[in-house]
Coordinates of C-alpha atoms and ligand atoms in Angstrom, one line a residue:
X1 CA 87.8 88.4 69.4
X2 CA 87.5 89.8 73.2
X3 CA 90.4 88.9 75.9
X4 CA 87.6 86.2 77.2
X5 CA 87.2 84.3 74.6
X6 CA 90.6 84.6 73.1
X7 CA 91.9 82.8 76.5
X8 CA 89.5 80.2 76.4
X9 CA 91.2 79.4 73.4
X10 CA 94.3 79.4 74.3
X11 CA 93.4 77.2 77.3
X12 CA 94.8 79.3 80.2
X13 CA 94.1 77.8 83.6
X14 CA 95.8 79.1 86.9
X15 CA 98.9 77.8 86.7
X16 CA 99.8 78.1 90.4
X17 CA 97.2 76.3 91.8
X18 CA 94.2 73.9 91.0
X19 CA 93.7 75.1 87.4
X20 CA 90.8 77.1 87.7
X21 CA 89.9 78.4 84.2
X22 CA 90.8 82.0 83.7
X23 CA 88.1 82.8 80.9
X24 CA 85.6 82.3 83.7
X25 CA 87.6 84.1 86.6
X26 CA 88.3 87.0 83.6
X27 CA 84.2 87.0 82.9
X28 CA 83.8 89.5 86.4
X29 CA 83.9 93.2 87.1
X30 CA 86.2 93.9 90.0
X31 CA 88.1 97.1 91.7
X32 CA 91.0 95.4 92.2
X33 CA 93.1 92.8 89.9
X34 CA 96.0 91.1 92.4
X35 CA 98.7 89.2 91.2
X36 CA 100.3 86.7 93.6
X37 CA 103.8 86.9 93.5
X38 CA 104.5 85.8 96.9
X39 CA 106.3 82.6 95.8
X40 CA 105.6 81.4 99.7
X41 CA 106.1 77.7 99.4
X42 CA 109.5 76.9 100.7
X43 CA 112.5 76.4 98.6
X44 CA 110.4 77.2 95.3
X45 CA 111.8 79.6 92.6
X46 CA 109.6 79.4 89.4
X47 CA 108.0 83.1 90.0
X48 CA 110.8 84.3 90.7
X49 CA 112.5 83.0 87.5
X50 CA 109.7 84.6 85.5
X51 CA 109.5 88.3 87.1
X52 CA 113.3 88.4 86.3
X53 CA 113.3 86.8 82.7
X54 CA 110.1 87.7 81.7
X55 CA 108.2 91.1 82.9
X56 CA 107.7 92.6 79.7
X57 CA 105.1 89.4 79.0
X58 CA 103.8 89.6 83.1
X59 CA 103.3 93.5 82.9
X60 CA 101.7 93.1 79.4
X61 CA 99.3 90.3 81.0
X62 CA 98.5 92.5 84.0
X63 CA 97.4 95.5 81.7
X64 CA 95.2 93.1 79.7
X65 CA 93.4 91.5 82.4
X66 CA 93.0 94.7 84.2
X67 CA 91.1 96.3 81.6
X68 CA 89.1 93.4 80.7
X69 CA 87.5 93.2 84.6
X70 CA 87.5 97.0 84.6
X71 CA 90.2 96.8 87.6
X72 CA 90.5 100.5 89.1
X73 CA 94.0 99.4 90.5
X74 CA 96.5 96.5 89.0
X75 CA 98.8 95.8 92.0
X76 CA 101.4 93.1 91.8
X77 CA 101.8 91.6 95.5
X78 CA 105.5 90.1 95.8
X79 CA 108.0 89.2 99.1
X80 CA 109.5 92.7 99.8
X81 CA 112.7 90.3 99.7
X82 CA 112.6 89.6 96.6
X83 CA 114.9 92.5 95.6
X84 CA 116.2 91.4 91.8
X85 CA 112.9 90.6 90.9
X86 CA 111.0 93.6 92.4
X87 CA 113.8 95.8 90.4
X88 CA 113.2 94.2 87.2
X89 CA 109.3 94.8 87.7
X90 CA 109.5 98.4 88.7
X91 CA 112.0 99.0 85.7
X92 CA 109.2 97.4 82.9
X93 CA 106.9 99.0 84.9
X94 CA 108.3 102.6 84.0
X95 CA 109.6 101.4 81.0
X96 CA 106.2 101.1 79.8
X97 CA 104.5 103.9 81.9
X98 CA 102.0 100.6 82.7
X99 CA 99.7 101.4 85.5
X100 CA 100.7 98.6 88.1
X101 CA 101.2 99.1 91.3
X102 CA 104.0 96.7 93.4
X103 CA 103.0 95.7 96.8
X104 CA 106.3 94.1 98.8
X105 CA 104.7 91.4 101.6
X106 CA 106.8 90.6 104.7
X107 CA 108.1 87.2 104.3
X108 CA 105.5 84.9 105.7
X109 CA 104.3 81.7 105.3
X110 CA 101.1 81.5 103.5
X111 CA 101.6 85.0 102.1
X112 CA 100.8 83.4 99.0
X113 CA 97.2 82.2 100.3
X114 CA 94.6 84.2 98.2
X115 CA 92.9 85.2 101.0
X116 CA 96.4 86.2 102.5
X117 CA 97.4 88.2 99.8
X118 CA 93.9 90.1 99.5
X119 CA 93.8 90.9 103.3
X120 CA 97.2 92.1 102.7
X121 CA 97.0 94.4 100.3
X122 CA 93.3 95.1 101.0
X123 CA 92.8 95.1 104.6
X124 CA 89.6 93.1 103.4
X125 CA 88.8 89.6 104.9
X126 CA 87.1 87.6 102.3
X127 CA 83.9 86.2 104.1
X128 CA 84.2 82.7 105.1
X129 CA 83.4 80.4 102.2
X130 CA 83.4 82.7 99.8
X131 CA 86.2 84.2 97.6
X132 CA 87.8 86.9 96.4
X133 CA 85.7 89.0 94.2
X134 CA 83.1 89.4 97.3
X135 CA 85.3 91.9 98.4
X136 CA 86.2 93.5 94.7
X137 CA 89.0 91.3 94.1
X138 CA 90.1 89.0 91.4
X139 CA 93.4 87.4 92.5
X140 CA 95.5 85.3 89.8
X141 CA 99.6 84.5 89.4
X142 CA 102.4 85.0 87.6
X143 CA 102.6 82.4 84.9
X144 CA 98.6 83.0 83.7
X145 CA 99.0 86.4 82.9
X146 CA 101.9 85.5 80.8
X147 CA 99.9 83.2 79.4
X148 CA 96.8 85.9 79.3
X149 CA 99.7 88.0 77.1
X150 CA 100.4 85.0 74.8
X151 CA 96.8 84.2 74.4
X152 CA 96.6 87.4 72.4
X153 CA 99.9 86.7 70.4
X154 CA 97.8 83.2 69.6
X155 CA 100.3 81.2 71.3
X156 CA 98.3 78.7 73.5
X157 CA 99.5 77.2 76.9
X158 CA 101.4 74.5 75.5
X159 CA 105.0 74.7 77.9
X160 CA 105.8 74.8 81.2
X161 CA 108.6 76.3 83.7
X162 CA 109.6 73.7 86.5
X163 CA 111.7 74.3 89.2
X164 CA 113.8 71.0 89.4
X165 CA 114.8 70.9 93.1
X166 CA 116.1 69.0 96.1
X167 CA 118.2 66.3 95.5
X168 CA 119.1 66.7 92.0
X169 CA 122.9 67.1 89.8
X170 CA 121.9 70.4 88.5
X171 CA 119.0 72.1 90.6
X172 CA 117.9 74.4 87.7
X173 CA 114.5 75.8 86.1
X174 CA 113.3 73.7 82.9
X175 CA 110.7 75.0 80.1
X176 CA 109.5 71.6 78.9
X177 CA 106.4 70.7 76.8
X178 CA 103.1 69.7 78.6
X179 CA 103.0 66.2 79.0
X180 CA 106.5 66.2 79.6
X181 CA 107.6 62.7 81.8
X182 CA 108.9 63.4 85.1
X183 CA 112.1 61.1 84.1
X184 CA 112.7 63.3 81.4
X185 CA 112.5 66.7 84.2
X186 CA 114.7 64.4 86.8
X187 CA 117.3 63.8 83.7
X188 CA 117.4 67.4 82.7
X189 CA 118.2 68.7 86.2
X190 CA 121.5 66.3 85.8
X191 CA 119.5 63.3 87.4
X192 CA 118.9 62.3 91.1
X193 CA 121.9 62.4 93.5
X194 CA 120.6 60.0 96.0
X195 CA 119.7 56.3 96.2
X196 CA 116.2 56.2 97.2
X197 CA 114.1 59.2 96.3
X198 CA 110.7 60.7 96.3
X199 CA 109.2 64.0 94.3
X200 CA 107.5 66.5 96.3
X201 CA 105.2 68.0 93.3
X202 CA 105.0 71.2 93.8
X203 CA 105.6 73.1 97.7
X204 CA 106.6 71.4 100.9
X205 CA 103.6 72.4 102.3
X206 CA 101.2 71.4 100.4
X207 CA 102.4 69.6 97.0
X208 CA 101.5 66.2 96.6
X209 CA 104.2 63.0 97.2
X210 CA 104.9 61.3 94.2
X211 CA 107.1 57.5 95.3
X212 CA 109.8 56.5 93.1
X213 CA 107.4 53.7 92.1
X214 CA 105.1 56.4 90.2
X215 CA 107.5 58.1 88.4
X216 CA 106.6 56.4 84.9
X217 CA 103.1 57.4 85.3
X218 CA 103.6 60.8 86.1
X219 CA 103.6 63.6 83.8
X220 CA 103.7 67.4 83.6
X221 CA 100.5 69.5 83.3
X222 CA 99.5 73.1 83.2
X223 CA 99.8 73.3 86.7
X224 CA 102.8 71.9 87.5
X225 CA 105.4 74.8 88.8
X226 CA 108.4 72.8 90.9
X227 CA 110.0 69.2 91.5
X228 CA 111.9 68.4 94.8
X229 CA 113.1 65.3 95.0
X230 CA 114.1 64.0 98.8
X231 CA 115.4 61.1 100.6
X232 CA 112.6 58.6 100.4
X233 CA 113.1 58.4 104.0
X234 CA 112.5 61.9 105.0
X235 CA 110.0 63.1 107.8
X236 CA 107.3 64.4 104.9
X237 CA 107.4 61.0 102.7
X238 CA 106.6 59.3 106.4
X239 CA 103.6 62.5 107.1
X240 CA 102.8 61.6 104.0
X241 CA 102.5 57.9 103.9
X242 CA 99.7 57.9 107.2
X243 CA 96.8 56.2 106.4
X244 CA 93.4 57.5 107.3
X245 CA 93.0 54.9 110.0
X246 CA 96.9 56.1 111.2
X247 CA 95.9 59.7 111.1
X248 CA 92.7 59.3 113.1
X249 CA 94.3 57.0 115.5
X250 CA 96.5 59.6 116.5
X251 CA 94.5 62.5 116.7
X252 CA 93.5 60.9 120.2
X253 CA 97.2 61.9 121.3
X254 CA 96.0 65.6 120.9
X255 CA 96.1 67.4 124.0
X256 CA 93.6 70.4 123.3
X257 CA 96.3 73.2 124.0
X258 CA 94.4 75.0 121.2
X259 CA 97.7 75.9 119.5
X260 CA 96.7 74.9 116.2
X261 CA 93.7 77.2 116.1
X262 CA 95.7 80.3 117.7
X263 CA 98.2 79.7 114.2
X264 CA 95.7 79.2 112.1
X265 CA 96.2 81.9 108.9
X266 CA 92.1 81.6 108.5
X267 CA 91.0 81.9 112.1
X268 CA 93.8 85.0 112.3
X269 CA 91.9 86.8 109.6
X270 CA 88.7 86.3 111.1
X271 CA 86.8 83.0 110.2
X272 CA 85.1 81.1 112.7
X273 CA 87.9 77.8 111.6
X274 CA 88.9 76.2 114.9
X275 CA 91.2 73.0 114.1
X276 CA 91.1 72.3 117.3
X277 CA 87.6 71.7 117.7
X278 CA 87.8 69.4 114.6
X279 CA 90.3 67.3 116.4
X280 CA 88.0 67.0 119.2
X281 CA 84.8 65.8 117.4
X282 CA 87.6 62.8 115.8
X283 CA 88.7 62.2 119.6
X284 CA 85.6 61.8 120.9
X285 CA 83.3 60.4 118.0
X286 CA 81.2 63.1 117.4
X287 CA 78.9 62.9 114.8
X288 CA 79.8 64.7 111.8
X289 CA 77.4 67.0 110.8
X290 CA 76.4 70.9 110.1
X291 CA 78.2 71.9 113.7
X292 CA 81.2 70.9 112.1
X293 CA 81.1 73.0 108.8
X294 CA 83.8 75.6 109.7
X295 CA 86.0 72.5 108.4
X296 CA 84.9 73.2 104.9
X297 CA 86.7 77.3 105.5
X298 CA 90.3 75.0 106.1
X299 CA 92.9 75.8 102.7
X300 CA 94.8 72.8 103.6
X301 CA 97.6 75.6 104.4
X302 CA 99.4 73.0 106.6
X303 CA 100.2 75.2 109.3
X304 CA 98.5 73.5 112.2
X305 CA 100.1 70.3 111.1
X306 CA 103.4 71.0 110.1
X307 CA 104.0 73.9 112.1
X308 CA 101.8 74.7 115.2
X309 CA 101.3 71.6 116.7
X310 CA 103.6 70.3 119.8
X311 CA 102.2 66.7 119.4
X312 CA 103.3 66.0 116.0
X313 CA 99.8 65.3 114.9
X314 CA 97.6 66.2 111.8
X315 CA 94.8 68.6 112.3
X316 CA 94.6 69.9 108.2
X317 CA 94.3 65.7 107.3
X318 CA 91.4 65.7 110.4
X319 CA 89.8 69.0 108.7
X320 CA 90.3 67.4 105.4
X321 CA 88.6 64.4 106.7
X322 CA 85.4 66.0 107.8
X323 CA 85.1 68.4 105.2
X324 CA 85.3 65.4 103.0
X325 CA 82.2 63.7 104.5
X326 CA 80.1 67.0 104.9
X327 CA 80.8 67.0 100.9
X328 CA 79.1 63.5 101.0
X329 CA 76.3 64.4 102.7
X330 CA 76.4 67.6 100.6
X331 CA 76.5 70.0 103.9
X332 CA 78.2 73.2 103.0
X333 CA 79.1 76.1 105.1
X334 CA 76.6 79.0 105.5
X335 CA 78.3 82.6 106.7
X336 CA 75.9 84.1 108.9
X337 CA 76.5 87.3 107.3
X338 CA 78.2 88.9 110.0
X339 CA 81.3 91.2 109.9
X340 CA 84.3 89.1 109.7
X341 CA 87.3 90.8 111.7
X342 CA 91.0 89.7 111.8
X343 CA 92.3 88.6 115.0
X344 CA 94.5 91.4 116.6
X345 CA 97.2 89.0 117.2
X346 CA 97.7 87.9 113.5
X347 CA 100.7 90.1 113.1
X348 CA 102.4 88.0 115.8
X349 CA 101.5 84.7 114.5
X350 CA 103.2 84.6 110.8
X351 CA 105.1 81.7 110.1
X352 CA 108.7 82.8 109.2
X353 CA 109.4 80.7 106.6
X354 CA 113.1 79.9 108.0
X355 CA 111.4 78.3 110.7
X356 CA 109.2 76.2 109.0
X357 CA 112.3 75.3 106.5
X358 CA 114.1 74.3 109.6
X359 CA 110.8 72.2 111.1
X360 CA 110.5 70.3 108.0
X361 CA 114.3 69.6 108.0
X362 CA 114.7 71.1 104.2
X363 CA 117.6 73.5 105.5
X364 CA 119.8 71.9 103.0
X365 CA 117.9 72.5 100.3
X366 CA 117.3 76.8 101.0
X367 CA 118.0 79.4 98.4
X368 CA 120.3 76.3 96.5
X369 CA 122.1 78.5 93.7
X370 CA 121.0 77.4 90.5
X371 CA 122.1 76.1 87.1
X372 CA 121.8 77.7 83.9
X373 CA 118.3 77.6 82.7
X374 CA 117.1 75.0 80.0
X375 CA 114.7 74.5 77.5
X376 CA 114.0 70.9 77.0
X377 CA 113.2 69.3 73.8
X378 CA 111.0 66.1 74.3
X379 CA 110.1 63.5 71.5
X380 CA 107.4 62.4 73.1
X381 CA 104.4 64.1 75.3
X382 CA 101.4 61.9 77.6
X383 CA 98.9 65.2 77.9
X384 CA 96.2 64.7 80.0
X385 CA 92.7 65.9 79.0
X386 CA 92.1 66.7 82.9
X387 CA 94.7 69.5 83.8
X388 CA 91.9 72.2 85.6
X389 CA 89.1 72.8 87.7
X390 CA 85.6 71.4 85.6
X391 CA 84.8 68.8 83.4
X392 CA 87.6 66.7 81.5
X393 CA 88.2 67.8 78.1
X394 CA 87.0 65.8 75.4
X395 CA 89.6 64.3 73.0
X396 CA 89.1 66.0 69.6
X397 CA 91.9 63.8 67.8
X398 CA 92.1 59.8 67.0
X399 CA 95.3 57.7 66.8
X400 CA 97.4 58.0 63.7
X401 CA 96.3 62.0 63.5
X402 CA 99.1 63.9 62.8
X403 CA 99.5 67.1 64.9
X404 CA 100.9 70.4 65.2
X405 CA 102.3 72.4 68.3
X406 CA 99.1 74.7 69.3
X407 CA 96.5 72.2 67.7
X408 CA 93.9 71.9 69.7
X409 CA 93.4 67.8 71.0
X410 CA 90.4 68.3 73.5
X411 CA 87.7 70.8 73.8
X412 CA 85.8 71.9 76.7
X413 CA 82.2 70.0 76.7
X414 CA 79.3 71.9 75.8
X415 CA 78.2 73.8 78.7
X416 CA 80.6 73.1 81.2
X417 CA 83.4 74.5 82.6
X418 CA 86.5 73.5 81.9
X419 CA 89.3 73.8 79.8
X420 CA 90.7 73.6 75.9
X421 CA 93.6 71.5 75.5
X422 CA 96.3 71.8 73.1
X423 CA 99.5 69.8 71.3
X424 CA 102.6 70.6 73.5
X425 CA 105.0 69.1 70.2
X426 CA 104.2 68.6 66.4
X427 CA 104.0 64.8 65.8
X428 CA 101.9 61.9 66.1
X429 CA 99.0 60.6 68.5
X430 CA 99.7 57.4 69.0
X431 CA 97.2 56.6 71.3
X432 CA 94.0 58.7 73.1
X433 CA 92.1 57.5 76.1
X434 CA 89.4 59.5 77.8
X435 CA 92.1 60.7 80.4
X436 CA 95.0 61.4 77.9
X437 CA 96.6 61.9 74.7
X438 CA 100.0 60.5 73.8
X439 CA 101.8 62.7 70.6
X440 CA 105.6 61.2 69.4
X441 CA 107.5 63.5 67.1
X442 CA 108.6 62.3 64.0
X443 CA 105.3 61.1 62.4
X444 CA 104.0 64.5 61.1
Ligands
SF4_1 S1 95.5 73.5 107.2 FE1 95.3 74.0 109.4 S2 96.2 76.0 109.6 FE2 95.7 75.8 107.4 S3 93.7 76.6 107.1 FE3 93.4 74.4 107.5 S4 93.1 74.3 109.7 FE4 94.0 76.3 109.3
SF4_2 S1 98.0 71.8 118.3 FE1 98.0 69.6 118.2 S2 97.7 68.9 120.3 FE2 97.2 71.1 120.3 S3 95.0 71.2 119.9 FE3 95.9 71.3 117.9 S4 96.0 69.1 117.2 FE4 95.7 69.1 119.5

């Protein structure tokens, strides 16, 4: 069976990000495989526990995928500063004569962008709206390509590691089954230390809020990476909290200095994205239409918002907006074909990460030392059929089924993309919905 198919089987999705399915991203011819190591999300530590306790598996993952796309170069891009982890790569590296290349970023927020990380180590702007591979690139993570590795051992993607963060007993990272309950994350990281809580999921900067209230309903999935729990009255649970009317309301307040655009990471490397412009056409009305579709080139980064702009206001939720109604009226953005050039000032304009930590008043929570890592054994698992980029899977099980770890309990529909889904624990489904499987051990 080829690499392709075997991780289709195994159900490997990008693991850092929105779960695109890595059969389909492994399906491509490219000069250049690039693995983002950049960790760049404040406060987060999940890659970093991996390159340490697990480059035999990453290296082995990076070899695999690289042959399969036909790579001419396998380069591993990770934060210069990241000296324990960079060791531990070269050393696997040599230890198994593996031709992968380590390129060590500058310590920058979004480093970790894909189209960061490619201009980085490529000096290639991807054209606006497209992606990597129209410049020769495929660009995936850490934890897929140990997942690419234990495709071909047959192990599916059936655990994950968290980062449990922030306001917790014992900060630490967890491996716990997919479809793991948040509780049960919050419990093995010694339990909350504060009253009143929320759960950044995932990064700062652009993980989603998850309220106290929530918590029951919410449950691990292949993407998952990191937990940070803060005061439920901190400045990002109010950012995150505005509604839509609150949020246009106050783009009025914005005062057109243009310093969201000059900070910008996708203007800097040369797409015609101009927040600033964005917040105008909310300010003043402006129809939304085709003149606005540079909105649809935004990453939702955060950098304008959290970072650039004096007046506290949100230009990624404005760009959000209007990309969100071009999608309606199914406008999409057309390159013009020309060159696309980075801005000569982009070296000036990187975000040092201590100063966004400090702007989003985390400081307390930087480089907390860690507890001894755990792996969690759960008696019962929710998984959801929807964990990636495509169609939800299709439950292949009923309730009463009994189950093993690795079975697969949703396939992929015929002709779409998506993604197969497996048991996280050997047990019993004890009930299946088009959204979600729940398994409890001790049936089988
Ligand atoms: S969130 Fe803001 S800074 Fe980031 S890409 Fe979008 S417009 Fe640019
Ligand atoms: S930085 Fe803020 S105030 Fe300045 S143009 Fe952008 S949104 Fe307006």
């Amino acid at each position: 069976m080829d690499l392709v198919e075997l991780v289709r089987k195994a159900g490997v999705v990008g693991a850092g990000g929105a779960g695109f399915p890595t059969h389909v991203k492994l399906n491509a011819e490219a000069e250049y495989l690039i693995i983002n190591a950049a960790e760049c999300e404040p406060l987060l530590q999940t890659d970093q526990f991996l390159m340490r306790e697990r480059p035999a598996e990453l290296i082995g993952g990076i070899l695999l995928a690289s042959a399969q796309i036909k790579a001419e170069k396998a380069v591993i891009a990770v934060k210069g500063k990241y000296g324990r982890e960079i060791a531990a790569l070269r050393d696997t590296i040599a230890r198994m004569d593996a031709p992968v290349e380590i390129f060590e970023l500058q310590n920058f927020y979004p480093a970790g962008d894909e189209q960061m990380t490619v201009y980085e180590v490529t000096g290639r702007s991807v054209p606006p709206g497209g992606i990597p591979l129209n410049v020769g690139c495929v660009v995936s993570n850490v934890a897929t390509m140990i997942n690419v590795f234990e495709a071909t051992q047959d192990i599916p993607v059936t655990e994950k590691y968290v980062s449990v963060l922030g306001d917790v007993n014992e900060p630490r990272v967890i491996k716990v089954p997919v479809g793991t309950s948040f509780e049960e994350c919050l419990a093995a990281a010694g339990g909350v230390s504060i009253p009143k809580f929320c759960i950044i999921r995932g990064g700062p900067m652009m993980g989603g809020m998850v309220h106290e209230h929530e918590l029951a309903d919410m449950y691990i999935t292949k993407t998952d990476g990191a937990l940070i729990v803060i005061p439920a009255d901190h400045y990002l649970v109010e950012r995150a909290d505005e509604t839509e009317i609150q949020m246009l309301n106050r783009a009025r307040a914005c005062i057109s200095c243009g310093y969201c655009t000059d900070q910008c990471p996708r203007y800097l490397i040369g797409h015609p994205l101009h927040p600033h412009k964005m917040m105008q056409a909310v300010k003043y009305a402006k129809e939304i239409d085709e003149s606005l579709s540079e909105a649809l080139l935004c990453c939702a980064c955060g950098v304008c918002e959290m970072y650039a702009c004096p007046m506290g206001i949100s230009p990624r939720q404005v760009n959000l907006y209007i990309a969100g109604k071009l999608r309606e009226k199914g406008i999409r953005y057309q390159h013009d074909g020309s060159e696309v050039i980075a801005r000569e000032n982009r070296e000036m304009r990187k975000v040092p990460p201590h100063r966004l930590i400090s702007r989003l008043d985390l400081g307390s929570y930087d480089h907390q030392p860690l507890k001894e890592f755990r792996d969690v054994a759960i008696d019962k698992v929710t998984v959801s059929l929807w964990q990636h980029i495509g169609a939800p899977s299709e439950a292949a099980v009923k309730v009463g089924d009994a189950v093993v770890r690795g079975q697969v309990i949703g396939n992929i529909p015929e002709g779409k993309l998506g993604s197969t889904i497996h048991a996280s624990i050997d047990g019993q489904v004890v009930a299946v919905n088009e959204s979600q499987v729940v398994i409890a051990r001790g049936h089988a």
